[in-house]
PDB file of C-alpha atoms in Angstrom:
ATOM      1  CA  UNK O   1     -32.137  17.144 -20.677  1.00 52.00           C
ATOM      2  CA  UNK O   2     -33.406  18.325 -17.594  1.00 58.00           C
ATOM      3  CA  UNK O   3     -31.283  21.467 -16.349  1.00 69.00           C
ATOM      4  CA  UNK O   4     -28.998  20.359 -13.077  1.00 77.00           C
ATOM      5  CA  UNK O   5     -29.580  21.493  -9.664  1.00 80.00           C
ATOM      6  CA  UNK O   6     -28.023  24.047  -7.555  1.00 84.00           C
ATOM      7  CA  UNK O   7     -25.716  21.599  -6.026  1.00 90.00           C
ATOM      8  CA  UNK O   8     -24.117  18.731  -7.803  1.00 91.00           C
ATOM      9  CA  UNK O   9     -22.265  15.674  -6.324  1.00 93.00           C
ATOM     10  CA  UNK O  10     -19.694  13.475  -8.852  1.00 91.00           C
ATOM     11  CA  UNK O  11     -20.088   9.818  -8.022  1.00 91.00           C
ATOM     12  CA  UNK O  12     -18.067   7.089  -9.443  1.00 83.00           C
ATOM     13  CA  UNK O  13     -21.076   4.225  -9.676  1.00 86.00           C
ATOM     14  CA  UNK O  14     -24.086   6.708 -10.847  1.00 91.00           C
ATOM     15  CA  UNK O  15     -26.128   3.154 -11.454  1.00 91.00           C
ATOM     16  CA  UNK O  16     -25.707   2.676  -7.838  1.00 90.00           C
ATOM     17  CA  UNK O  17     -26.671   5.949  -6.753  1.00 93.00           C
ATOM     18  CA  UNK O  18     -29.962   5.900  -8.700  1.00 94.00           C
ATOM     19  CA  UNK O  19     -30.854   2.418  -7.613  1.00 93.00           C
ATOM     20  CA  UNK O  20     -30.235   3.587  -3.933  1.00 92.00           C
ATOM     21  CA  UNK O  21     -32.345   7.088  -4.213  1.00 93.00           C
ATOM     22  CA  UNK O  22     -35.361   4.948  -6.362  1.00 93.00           C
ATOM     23  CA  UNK O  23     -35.385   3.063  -3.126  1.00 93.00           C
ATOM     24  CA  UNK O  24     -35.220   5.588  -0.638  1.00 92.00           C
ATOM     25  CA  UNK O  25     -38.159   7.586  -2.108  1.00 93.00           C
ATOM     26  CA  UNK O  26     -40.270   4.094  -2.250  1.00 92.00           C
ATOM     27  CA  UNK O  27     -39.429   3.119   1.457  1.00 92.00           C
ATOM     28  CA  UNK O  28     -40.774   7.299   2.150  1.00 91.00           C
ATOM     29  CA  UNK O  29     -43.912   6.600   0.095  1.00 92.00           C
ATOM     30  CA  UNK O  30     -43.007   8.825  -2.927  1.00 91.00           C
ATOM     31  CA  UNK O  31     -43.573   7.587  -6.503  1.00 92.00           C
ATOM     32  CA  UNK O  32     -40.014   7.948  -7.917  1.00 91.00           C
ATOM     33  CA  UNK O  33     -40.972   9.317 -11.101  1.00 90.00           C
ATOM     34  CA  UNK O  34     -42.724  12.054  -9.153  1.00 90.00           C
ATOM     35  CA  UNK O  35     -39.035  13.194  -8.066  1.00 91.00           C
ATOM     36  CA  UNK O  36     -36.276  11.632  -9.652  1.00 93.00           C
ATOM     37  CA  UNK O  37     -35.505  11.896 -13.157  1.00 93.00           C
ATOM     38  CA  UNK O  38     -33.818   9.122 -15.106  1.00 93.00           C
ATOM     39  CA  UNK O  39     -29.686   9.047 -16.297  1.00 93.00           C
ATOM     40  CA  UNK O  40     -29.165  10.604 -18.734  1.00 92.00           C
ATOM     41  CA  UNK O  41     -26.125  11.646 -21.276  1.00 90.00           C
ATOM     42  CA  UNK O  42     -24.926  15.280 -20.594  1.00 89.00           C
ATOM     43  CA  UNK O  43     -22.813  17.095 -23.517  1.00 87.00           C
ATOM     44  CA  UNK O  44     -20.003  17.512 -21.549  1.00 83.00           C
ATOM     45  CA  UNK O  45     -19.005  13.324 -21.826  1.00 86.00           C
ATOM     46  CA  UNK O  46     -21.268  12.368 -18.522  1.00 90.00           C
ATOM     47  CA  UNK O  47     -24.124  11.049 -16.749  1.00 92.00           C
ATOM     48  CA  UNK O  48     -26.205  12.406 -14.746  1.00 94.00           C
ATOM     49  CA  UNK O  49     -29.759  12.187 -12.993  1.00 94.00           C
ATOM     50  CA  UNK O  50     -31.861  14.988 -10.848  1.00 95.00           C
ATOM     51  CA  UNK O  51     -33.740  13.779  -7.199  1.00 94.00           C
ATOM     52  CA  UNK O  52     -35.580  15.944  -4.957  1.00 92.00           C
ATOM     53  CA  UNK O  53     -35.986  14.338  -1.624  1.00 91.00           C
ATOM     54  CA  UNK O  54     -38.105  17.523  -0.223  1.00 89.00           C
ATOM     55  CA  UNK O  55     -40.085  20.019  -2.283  1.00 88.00           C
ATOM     56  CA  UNK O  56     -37.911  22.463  -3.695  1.00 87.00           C
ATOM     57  CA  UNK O  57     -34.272  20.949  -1.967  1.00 90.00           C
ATOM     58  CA  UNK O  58     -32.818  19.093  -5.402  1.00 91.00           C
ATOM     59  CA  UNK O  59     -29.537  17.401  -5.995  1.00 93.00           C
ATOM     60  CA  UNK O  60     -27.770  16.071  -9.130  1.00 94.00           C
ATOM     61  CA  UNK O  61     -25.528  13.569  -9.163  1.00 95.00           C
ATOM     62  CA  UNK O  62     -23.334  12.924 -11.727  1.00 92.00           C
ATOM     63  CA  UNK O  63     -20.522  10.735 -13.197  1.00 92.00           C
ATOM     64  CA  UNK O  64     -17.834  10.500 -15.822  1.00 88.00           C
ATOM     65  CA  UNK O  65     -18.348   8.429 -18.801  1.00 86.00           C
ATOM     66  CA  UNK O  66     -14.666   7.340 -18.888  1.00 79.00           C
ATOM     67  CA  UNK O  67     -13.619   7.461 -15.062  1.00 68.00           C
ATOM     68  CA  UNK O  68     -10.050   7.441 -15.705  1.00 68.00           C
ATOM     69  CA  UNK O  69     -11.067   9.993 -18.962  1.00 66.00           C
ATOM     70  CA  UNK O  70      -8.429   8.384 -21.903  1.00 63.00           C
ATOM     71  CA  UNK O  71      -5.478   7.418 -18.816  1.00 67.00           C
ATOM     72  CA  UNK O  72      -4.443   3.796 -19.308  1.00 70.00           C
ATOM     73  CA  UNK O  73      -5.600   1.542 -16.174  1.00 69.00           C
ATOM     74  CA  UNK O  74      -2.723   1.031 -14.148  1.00 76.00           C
ATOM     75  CA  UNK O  75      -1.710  -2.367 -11.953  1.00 81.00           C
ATOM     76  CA  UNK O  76      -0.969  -1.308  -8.390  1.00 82.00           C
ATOM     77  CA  UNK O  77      -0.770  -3.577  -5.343  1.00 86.00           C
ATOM     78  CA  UNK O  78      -3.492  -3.027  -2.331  1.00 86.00           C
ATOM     79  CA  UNK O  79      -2.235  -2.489   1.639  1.00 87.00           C
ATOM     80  CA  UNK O  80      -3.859  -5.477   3.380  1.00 90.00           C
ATOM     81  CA  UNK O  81      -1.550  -7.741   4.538  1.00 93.00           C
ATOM     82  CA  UNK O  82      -4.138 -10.242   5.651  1.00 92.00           C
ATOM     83  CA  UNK O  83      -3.336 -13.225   5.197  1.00 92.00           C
ATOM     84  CA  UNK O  84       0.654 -12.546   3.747  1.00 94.00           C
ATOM     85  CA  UNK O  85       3.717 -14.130   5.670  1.00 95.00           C
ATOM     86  CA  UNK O  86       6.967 -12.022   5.819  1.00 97.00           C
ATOM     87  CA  UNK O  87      10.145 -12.321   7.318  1.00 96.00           C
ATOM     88  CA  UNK O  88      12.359  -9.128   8.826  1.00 97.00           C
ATOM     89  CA  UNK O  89      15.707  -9.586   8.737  1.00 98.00           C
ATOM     90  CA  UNK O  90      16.830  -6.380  11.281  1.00 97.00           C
ATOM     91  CA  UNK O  91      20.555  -6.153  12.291  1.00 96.00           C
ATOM     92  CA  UNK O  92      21.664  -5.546  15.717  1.00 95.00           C
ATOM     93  CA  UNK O  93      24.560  -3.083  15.160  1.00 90.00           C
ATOM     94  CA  UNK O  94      22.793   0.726  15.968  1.00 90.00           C
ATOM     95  CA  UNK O  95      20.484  -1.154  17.948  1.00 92.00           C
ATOM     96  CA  UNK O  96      18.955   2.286  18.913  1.00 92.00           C
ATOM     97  CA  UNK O  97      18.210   3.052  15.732  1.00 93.00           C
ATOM     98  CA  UNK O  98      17.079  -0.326  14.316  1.00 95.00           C
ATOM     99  CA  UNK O  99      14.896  -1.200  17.321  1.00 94.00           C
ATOM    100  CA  UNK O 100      12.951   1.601  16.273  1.00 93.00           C
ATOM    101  CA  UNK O 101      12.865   0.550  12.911  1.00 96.00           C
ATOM    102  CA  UNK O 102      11.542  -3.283  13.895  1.00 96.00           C
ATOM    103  CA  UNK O 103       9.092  -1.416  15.792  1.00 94.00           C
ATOM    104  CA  UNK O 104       7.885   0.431  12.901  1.00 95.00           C
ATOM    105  CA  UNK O 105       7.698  -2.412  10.501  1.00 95.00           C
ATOM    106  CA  UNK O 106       5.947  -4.219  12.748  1.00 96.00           C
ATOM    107  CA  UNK O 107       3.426  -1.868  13.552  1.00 94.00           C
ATOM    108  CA  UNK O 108       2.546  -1.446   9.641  1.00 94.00           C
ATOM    109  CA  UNK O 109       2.340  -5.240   8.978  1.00 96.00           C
ATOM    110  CA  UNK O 110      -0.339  -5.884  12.014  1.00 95.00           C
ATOM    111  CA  UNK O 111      -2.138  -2.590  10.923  1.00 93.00           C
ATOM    112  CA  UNK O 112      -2.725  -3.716   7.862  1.00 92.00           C
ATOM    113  CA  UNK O 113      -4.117  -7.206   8.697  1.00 92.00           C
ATOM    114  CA  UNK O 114      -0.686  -9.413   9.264  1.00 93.00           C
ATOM    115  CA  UNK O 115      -1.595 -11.907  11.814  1.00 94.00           C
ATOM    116  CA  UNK O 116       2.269 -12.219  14.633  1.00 94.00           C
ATOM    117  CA  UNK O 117       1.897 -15.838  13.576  1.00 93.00           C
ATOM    118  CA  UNK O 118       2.608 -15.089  10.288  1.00 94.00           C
ATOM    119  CA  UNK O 119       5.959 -12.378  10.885  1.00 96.00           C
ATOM    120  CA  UNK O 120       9.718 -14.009  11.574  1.00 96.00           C
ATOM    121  CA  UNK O 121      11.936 -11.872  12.760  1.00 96.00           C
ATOM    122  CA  UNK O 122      15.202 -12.656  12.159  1.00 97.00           C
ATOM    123  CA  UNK O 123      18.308 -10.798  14.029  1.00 97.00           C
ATOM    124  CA  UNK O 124      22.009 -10.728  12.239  1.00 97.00           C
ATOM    125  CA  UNK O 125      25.287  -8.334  13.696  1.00 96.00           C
ATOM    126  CA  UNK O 126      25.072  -6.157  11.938  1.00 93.00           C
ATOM    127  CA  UNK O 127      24.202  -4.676   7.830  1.00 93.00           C
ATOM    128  CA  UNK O 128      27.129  -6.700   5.677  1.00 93.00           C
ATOM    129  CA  UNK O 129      25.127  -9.991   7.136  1.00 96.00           C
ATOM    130  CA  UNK O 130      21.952  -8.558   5.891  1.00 96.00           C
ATOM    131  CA  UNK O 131      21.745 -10.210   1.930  1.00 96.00           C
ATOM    132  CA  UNK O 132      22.982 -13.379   3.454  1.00 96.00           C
ATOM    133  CA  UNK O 133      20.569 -14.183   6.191  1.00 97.00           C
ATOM    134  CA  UNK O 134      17.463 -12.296   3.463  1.00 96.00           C
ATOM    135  CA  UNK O 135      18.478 -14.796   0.993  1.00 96.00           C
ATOM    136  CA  UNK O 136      18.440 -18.298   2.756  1.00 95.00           C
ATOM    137  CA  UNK O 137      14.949 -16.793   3.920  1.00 94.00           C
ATOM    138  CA  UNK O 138      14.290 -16.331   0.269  1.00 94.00           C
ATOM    139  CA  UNK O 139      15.534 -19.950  -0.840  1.00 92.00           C
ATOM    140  CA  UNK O 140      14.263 -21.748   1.460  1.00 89.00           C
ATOM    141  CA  UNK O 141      10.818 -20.408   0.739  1.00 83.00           C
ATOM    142  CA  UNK O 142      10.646 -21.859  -2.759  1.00 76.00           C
ATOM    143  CA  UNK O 143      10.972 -25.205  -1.402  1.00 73.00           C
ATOM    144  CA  UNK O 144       7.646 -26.594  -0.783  1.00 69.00           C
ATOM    145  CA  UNK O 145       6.454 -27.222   2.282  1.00 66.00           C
ATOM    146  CA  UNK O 146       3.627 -25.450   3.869  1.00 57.00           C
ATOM    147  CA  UNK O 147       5.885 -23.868   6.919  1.00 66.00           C
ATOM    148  CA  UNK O 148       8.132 -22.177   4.692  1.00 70.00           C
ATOM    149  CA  UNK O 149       5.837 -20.636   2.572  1.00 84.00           C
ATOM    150  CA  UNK O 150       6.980 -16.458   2.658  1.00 92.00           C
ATOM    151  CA  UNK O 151       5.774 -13.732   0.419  1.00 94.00           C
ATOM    152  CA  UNK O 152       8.142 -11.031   1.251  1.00 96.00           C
ATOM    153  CA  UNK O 153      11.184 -10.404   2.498  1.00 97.00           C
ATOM    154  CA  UNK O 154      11.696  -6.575   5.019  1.00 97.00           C
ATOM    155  CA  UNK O 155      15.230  -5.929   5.602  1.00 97.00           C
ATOM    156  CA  UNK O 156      16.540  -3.265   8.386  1.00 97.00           C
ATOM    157  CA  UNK O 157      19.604  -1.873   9.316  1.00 95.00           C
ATOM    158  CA  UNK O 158      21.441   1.429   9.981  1.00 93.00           C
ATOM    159  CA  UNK O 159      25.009   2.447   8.512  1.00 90.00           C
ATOM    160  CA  UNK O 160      26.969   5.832  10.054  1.00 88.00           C
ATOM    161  CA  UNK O 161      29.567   6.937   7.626  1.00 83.00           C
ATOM    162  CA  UNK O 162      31.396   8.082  10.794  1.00 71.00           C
ATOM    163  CA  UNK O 163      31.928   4.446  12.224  1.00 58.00           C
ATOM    164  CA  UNK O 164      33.901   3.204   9.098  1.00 58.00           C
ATOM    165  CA  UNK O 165      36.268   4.015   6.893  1.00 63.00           C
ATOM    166  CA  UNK O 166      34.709   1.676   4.177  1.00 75.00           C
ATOM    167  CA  UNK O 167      31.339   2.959   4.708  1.00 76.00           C
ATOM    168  CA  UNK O 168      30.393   3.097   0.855  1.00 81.00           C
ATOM    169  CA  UNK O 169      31.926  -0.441  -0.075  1.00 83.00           C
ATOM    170  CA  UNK O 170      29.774  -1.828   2.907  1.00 87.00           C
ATOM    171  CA  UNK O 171      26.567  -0.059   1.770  1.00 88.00           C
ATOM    172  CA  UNK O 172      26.988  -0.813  -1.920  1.00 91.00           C
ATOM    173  CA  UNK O 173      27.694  -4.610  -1.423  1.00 93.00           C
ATOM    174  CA  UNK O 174      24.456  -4.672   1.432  1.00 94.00           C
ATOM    175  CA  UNK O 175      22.372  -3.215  -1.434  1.00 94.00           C
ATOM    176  CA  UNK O 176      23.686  -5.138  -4.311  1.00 95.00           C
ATOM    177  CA  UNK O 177      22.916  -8.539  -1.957  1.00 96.00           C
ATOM    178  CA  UNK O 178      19.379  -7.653  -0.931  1.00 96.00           C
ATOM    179  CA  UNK O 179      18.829  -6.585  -4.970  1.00 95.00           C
ATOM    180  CA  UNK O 180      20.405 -10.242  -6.561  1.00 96.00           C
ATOM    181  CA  UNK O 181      18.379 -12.181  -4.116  1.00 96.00           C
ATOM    182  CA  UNK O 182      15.164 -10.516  -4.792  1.00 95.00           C
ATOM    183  CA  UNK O 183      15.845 -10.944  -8.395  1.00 95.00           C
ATOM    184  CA  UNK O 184      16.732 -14.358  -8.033  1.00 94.00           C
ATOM    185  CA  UNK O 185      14.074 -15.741  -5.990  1.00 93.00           C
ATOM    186  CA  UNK O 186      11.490 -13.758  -6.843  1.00 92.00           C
ATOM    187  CA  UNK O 187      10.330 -13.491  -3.251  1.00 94.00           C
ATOM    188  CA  UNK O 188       9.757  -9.197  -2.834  1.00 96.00           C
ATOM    189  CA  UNK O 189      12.441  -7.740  -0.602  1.00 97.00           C
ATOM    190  CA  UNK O 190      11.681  -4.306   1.207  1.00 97.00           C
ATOM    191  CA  UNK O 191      14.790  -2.269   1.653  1.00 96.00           C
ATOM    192  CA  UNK O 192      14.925  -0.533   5.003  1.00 95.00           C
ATOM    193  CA  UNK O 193      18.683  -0.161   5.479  1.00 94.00           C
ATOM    194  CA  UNK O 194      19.342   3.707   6.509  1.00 92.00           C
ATOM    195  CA  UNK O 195      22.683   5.306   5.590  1.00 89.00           C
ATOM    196  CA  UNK O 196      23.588   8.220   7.158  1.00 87.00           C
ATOM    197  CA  UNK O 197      25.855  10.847   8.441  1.00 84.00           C
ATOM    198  CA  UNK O 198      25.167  11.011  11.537  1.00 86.00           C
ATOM    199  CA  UNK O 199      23.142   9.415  14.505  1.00 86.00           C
ATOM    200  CA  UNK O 200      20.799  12.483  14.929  1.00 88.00           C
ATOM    201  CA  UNK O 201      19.792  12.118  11.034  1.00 87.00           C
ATOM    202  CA  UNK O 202      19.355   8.620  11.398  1.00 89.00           C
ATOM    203  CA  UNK O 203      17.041   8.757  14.810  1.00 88.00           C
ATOM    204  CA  UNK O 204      15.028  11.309  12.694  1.00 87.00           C
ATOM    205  CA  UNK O 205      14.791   8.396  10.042  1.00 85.00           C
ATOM    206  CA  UNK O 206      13.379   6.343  12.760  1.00 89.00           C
ATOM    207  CA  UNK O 207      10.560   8.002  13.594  1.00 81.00           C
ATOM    208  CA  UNK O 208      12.058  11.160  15.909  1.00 79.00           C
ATOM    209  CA  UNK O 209      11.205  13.492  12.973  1.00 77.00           C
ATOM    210  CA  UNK O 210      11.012  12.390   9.623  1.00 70.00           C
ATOM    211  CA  UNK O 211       8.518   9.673   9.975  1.00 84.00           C
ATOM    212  CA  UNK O 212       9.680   5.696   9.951  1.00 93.00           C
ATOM    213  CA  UNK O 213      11.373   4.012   7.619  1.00 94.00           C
ATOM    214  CA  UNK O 214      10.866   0.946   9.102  1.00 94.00           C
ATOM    215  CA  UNK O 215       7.563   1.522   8.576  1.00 95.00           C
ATOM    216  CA  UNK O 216       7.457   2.488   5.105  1.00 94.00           C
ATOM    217  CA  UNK O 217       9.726  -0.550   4.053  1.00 95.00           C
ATOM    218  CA  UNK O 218       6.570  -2.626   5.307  1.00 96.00           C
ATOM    219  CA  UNK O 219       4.124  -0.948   3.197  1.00 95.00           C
ATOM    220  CA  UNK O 220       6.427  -1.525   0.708  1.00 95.00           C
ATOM    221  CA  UNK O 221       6.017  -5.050   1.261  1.00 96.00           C
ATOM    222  CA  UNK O 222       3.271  -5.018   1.220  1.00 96.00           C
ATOM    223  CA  UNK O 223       2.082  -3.469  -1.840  1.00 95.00           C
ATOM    224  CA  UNK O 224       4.679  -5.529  -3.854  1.00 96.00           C
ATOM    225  CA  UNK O 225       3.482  -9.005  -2.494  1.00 95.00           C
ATOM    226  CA  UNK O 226      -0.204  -7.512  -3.568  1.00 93.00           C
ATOM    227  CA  UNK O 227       0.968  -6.391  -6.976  1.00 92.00           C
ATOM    228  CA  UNK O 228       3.149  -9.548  -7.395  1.00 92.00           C
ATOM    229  CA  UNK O 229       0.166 -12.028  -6.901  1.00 91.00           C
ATOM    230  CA  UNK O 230      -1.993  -9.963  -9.641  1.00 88.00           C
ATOM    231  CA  UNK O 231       0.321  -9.682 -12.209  1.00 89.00           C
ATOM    232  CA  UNK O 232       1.205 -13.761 -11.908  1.00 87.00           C
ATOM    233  CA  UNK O 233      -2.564 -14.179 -11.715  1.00 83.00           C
ATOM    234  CA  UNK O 234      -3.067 -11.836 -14.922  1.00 61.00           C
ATOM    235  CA  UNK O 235      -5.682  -9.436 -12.790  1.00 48.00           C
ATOM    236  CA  UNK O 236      -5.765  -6.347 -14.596  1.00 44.00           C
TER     237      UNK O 236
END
């Protein structure tokens, strides 16, 4: 085997790469054979080929026999929205903070492809109204008819534990709800409901300091709806 060159570059589709350089040196007028040497097996479990696209300047490019080397392949969902429809169900109570929240979800479903057409927003008083509103979304997707069709569900709202005395019974029931419809339906729900002590940690939540959780709850969606459609389609 030829010895490598100076500098090295790991590639994940060495095929490509050779294909690509063969071509390169033909379109330049240089035999190939003249400067590039063919894949071959290293004895460190890869493959790798030599090119020299100027006298005495060579690269090798190499590549991993077993890419993911002996790691089972995992499923995971992609982060284009194109062409998904989802619903936000955002509750009005701490309208300062779940404002901001809408206006992060929002702003990761369109980056990642979601047409406006295809987003219903959906605006209930406040979190305990939350499961409800998120599952009649949910049901009335599985019926079938074309204008009801929904892929995910992105729920947002904001609890204080100062502002009730019942704070956890409120925020375990809001989470229970969103859970037993998503399990129910099937349809994905994103949960985006912020609980917190106090209105400075919950602006911080919102994208003051510690990024957006409205935002992230998208994504969320997003990746679920992806993952959903390739394990139902058996796409490993």
């Amino acid at each position: 085997m030829p010895a490598p060159a100076d500098i090295c570059v790991e590639v994940t589709a060495i095929d490509a790469v050779h294909q690509a350089a063969t071509a390169w040196l033909r379109e330049q007028g240089i035999e190939p054979s003249v400067r590039l040497t063919e894949i071959t097996s290293t004895h460190w479990k890869s493959r790798m080929f030599t090119v020299e696209p100027e006298p005495g300047h060579a690269f090798s490019f190499w590549a991993w026999e077993d890419p993911l080397q002996g790691k089972p392949v995992a499923i995971e969902g992609d982060l284009s929205a194109q062409g998904m429809r989802f619903a936000i169900v955002v509750a009005r109570w701490n309208a300062v903070i779940t404002d901001r929240l809408l206006d992060g979800a929002l702003d990761a479903l369109l980056r990642s492809g979601a047409q406006r057409t295809d987003i219903e927003i959906v605006r209930v008083p406040g979190a305990w109204e939350i499961p409800n509103a998120a599952r009649t979304l949910a049901d009335r997707a599985n019926v079938p008819r074309a204008d009801h069709r929904l892929d995910a569900v992105i729920t947002l709202g904001c609890l204080l534990r100062g502002e009730t005395a019942h704070y956890e019974a409120i925020y375990n029931e809001v989470a229970r709800g969103i859970g037993q419809s998503q399990q129910e339906t099937g349809i994905p729900h994103s949960f985006g409901v912020l609980t917190c002590e106090t209105l400075e940690q919950a602006l911080n939540r919102a994208g003051i300091k510690a990024g957006n959780k409205g935002f992230e709850a998208a994504l969320a969606a997003i990746e679920m709806v992806s993952l959903r459609r390739k394990l139902l389609e058996g796409q490993a």
